[in-house]
Short mmCIF file of C-alpha atoms in Angstrom, two decimals:
data_model
loop_
_atom_site.label_atom_id
_atom_site.label_comp_id
_atom_site.label_asym_id
_atom_site.label_seq_id
_atom_site.Cartn_x
_atom_site.Cartn_y
_atom_site.Cartn_z
CA MET B 456 0.00 0.00 0.00
CA THR B 457 1.36 3.46 -0.82
CA CYS B 458 1.09 6.47 1.50
CA VAL B 459 0.94 9.01 -0.51
CA ARG B 460 -9.69 42.85 13.37
CA ARG B 461 -13.02 41.33 14.52
CA SER B 462 -15.77 42.28 12.17
CA THR B 463 -19.28 41.26 11.33
CA ALA B 464 -18.02 40.29 7.88
CA LEU B 465 -15.61 37.83 9.49
CA ILE B 466 -18.42 36.21 11.46
CA LEU B 467 -20.85 36.11 8.55
CA SER B 468 -18.33 34.52 6.23
CA HIS B 469 -18.88 31.19 8.01
CA HIS B 470 -22.54 30.44 7.68
CA GLY B 471 -22.18 26.84 8.81
CA ARG B 472 -22.29 27.84 12.44
CA HIS B 473 -25.80 29.18 11.89
CA TYR B 474 -27.25 25.72 11.15
CA ASN B 475 -27.85 22.88 13.59
CA GLU B 476 -27.25 19.15 13.04
CA ILE B 477 -30.41 18.73 10.92
CA GLY B 478 -29.85 21.86 8.83
CA ASP B 479 -32.30 24.20 10.57
CA VAL B 480 -31.24 27.79 11.13
CA GLU B 481 -30.10 28.00 14.73
CA ASP B 482 -27.31 29.99 16.38
CA TRP B 483 -26.07 27.02 18.39
CA TRP B 484 -22.51 28.07 19.27
CA GLN B 485 -21.93 29.16 22.85
CA SER B 486 -20.57 32.69 23.29
CA ASP B 487 -17.16 31.47 24.53
CA THR B 488 -16.87 29.16 21.48
CA LEU B 489 -17.75 32.01 19.13
CA SER B 490 -15.30 34.34 20.86
CA SER B 491 -12.50 31.78 20.63
CA TYR B 492 -13.28 31.11 16.96
CA GLU B 493 -13.28 34.83 16.12
CA GLU B 494 -9.91 35.28 17.81
CA LYS B 495 -8.39 32.32 15.98
CA ALA B 496 -9.96 33.33 12.66
CA GLN B 497 -8.55 36.85 13.01
CA CYS B 498 -5.06 35.32 12.94
CA PHE B 499 -5.81 34.01 9.42
CA VAL B 500 -7.30 37.35 8.34
CA ASP B 501 -4.11 39.09 9.46
CA ALA B 502 -1.78 36.47 7.94
CA TYR B 503 -3.38 36.56 4.49
CA GLY B 504 -4.04 40.29 4.53
CA ASN B 505 -0.33 41.05 4.75
CA HIS B 506 0.68 39.36 1.50
CA SER B 507 1.00 40.27 -2.13
CA SER B 508 2.46 38.32 -5.00
CA ASN B 509 4.02 39.63 -8.21
CA PHE B 510 4.24 37.91 -11.57
CA GLY B 511 5.81 40.23 -14.10
CA ASN B 512 3.55 43.26 -14.06
CA ILE B 513 0.67 41.48 -12.28
CA THR B 514 0.31 42.07 -8.54
CA GLN B 515 -2.02 39.74 -6.67
CA THR B 516 -3.56 40.43 -3.28
CA THR B 517 -6.52 38.89 -1.48
CA ASP B 518 -9.50 40.04 0.55
CA SER B 519 -8.57 38.02 3.61
CA VAL B 520 -12.03 38.26 5.16
CA HIS B 521 -13.78 37.12 1.97
CA SER B 522 -11.34 34.22 1.51
CA LEU B 523 -11.21 33.28 5.21
CA GLY B 524 -13.11 29.99 5.00
CA GLU B 525 -11.00 28.72 2.11
CA ASN B 526 -7.77 29.88 3.78
CA ILE B 527 -8.68 27.97 6.93
CA ALA B 528 -9.49 24.94 4.75
CA ASP B 529 -6.15 25.12 2.90
CA ASN B 530 -4.22 25.26 6.18
CA GLY B 531 -6.23 22.42 7.71
CA GLY B 532 -5.99 20.38 4.51
CA PHE B 533 -2.20 20.51 4.50
CA ARG B 534 -1.99 19.68 8.20
CA GLU B 535 -4.43 16.75 7.89
CA SER B 536 -2.75 15.34 4.77
CA LEU B 537 0.60 15.36 6.57
CA LEU B 538 -0.95 13.65 9.61
CA ALA B 539 -2.59 11.05 7.35
CA TYR B 540 0.75 10.41 5.63
CA ARG B 541 2.47 10.00 8.99
CA ARG B 542 -0.22 7.55 10.17
CA CYS B 543 0.18 5.57 6.95
CA VAL B 544 3.95 5.38 7.41
CA ALA B 545 3.50 4.31 11.04
CA LYS B 546 1.18 1.51 9.92
CA TYR B 547 2.88 0.32 6.71
CA GLY B 548 6.44 1.67 6.89
CA GLU B 549 8.21 4.05 4.55
CA GLU B 550 8.24 3.49 0.84
CA PRO B 551 11.47 3.21 -1.12
CA ILE B 552 13.10 6.50 -2.12
CA LEU B 553 12.11 7.64 -5.59
CA PRO B 554 14.92 7.40 -8.15
CA HIS B 555 16.51 10.80 -8.82
CA PHE B 556 14.90 12.26 -5.67
CA GLU B 557 17.39 10.82 -3.20
CA ASN B 558 18.22 14.29 -1.84
CA PHE B 559 14.65 14.75 -0.52
CA THR B 560 12.88 13.14 2.40
CA HIS B 561 9.46 11.62 1.86
CA GLU B 562 7.85 14.50 3.76
CA GLN B 563 9.73 17.05 1.66
CA LEU B 564 8.33 15.35 -1.44
CA LEU B 565 4.84 15.54 0.07
CA THR B 566 5.20 19.32 0.50
CA LEU B 567 6.47 19.66 -3.07
CA ALA B 568 3.46 17.71 -4.35
CA PHE B 569 1.13 19.96 -2.33
CA ALA B 570 2.79 23.08 -3.78
CA ASN B 571 2.81 21.72 -7.34
CA VAL B 572 -1.00 21.63 -7.39
CA TRP B 573 -1.07 25.44 -7.22
CA CYS B 574 1.64 26.22 -9.80
CA GLU B 575 0.55 28.70 -12.45
CA ASN B 576 1.65 31.62 -14.52
CA PRO B 577 -1.43 33.86 -14.30
CA THR B 578 -2.71 36.10 -17.04
CA LYS B 579 -4.13 39.52 -16.24
CA LEU B 580 -7.62 38.09 -16.77
CA SER B 581 -7.12 35.17 -14.37
CA ALA B 582 -5.57 37.50 -11.75
CA GLU B 583 -8.60 39.77 -12.08
CA LYS B 584 -11.01 36.83 -11.66
CA ILE B 585 -9.29 35.58 -8.51
CA ARG B 586 -9.84 38.96 -6.86
CA LYS B 587 -13.58 38.23 -6.95
CA ASP B 588 -13.19 34.59 -5.96
CA GLU B 589 -13.49 33.24 -2.43
CA HIS B 590 -10.06 31.61 -2.82
CA SER B 591 -6.75 33.36 -2.31
CA PRO B 592 -4.35 33.59 -5.25
CA ARG B 593 -2.49 30.34 -5.79
CA PRO B 594 0.89 31.51 -4.46
CA PHE B 595 -0.81 32.35 -1.13
CA ARG B 596 -2.37 28.90 -1.06
CA VAL B 597 1.18 27.54 -0.84
CA ASN B 598 3.39 30.18 0.76
CA VAL B 599 1.07 31.36 3.52
CA VAL B 600 0.04 27.79 4.36
CA PHE B 601 3.69 26.76 4.65
CA GLN B 602 4.70 29.92 6.54
CA ASN B 603 1.92 29.08 8.96
CA SER B 604 3.10 25.51 9.55
CA GLU B 605 5.53 24.43 12.27
CA GLU B 606 5.61 21.04 10.54
CA PHE B 607 6.79 22.58 7.25
CA ALA B 608 9.50 24.52 9.08
CA ASP B 609 10.67 21.28 10.74
CA ILE B 610 10.55 19.26 7.50
CA TRP B 611 12.68 21.80 5.61
CA LYS B 612 14.74 22.98 8.63
CA CYS B 613 13.67 26.60 8.11
CA PRO B 614 15.32 28.79 10.75
CA LYS B 615 13.03 30.86 12.96
CA GLY B 616 12.73 34.33 11.45
CA SER B 617 13.29 33.13 7.87
CA LYS B 618 10.81 33.84 5.06
CA MET B 619 9.21 30.41 5.37
CA ASN B 620 9.25 30.40 9.19
CA PRO B 621 8.52 34.00 10.17
CA ASN B 622 8.56 35.26 13.74
CA LYS B 623 4.81 35.37 14.03
CA GLU B 624 2.01 33.35 15.53
CA LYS B 625 1.10 30.22 13.59
CA CYS B 626 -2.67 30.22 13.02
CA SER B 627 -4.89 27.25 13.79
CA ILE B 628 -8.62 26.89 14.36
CA TRP B 629 -8.71 23.43 15.94
#
């Protein structure tokens, strides 16, 4: 087997909390849960709101409140995929090293595969479309996720204070 700043807009961007277990509209979160969520979510708003990406003469930024749900999902998705990989290795053992990739660990290859999904060379039109989308631009979906991951910093031995392991709080909802 192979192992491969608090705002109303911030709160409203996550409608799922407004529905109970059978789908009826109900504000079922307790006030301390909501307060904790808002604080943790603000970390993501701040992290994504401080980035821009340049490709030639195209500058990409994101509305970090509008893209909050997807940014949280990207961060959680990376973390969970790494945990799943580690559980798989614990159960089945490590796979052989890929030929010509001997200089990389298995977990480094996993991060490269994650990043490869978001590779692109955007046109002006696609950069304009992403500004209206609920997803952050693709470079953010890699760089900010990795900058926000202690695991990534450990895997690649990124020194504290470096670009990929900045001296800032790592955001997490759960």
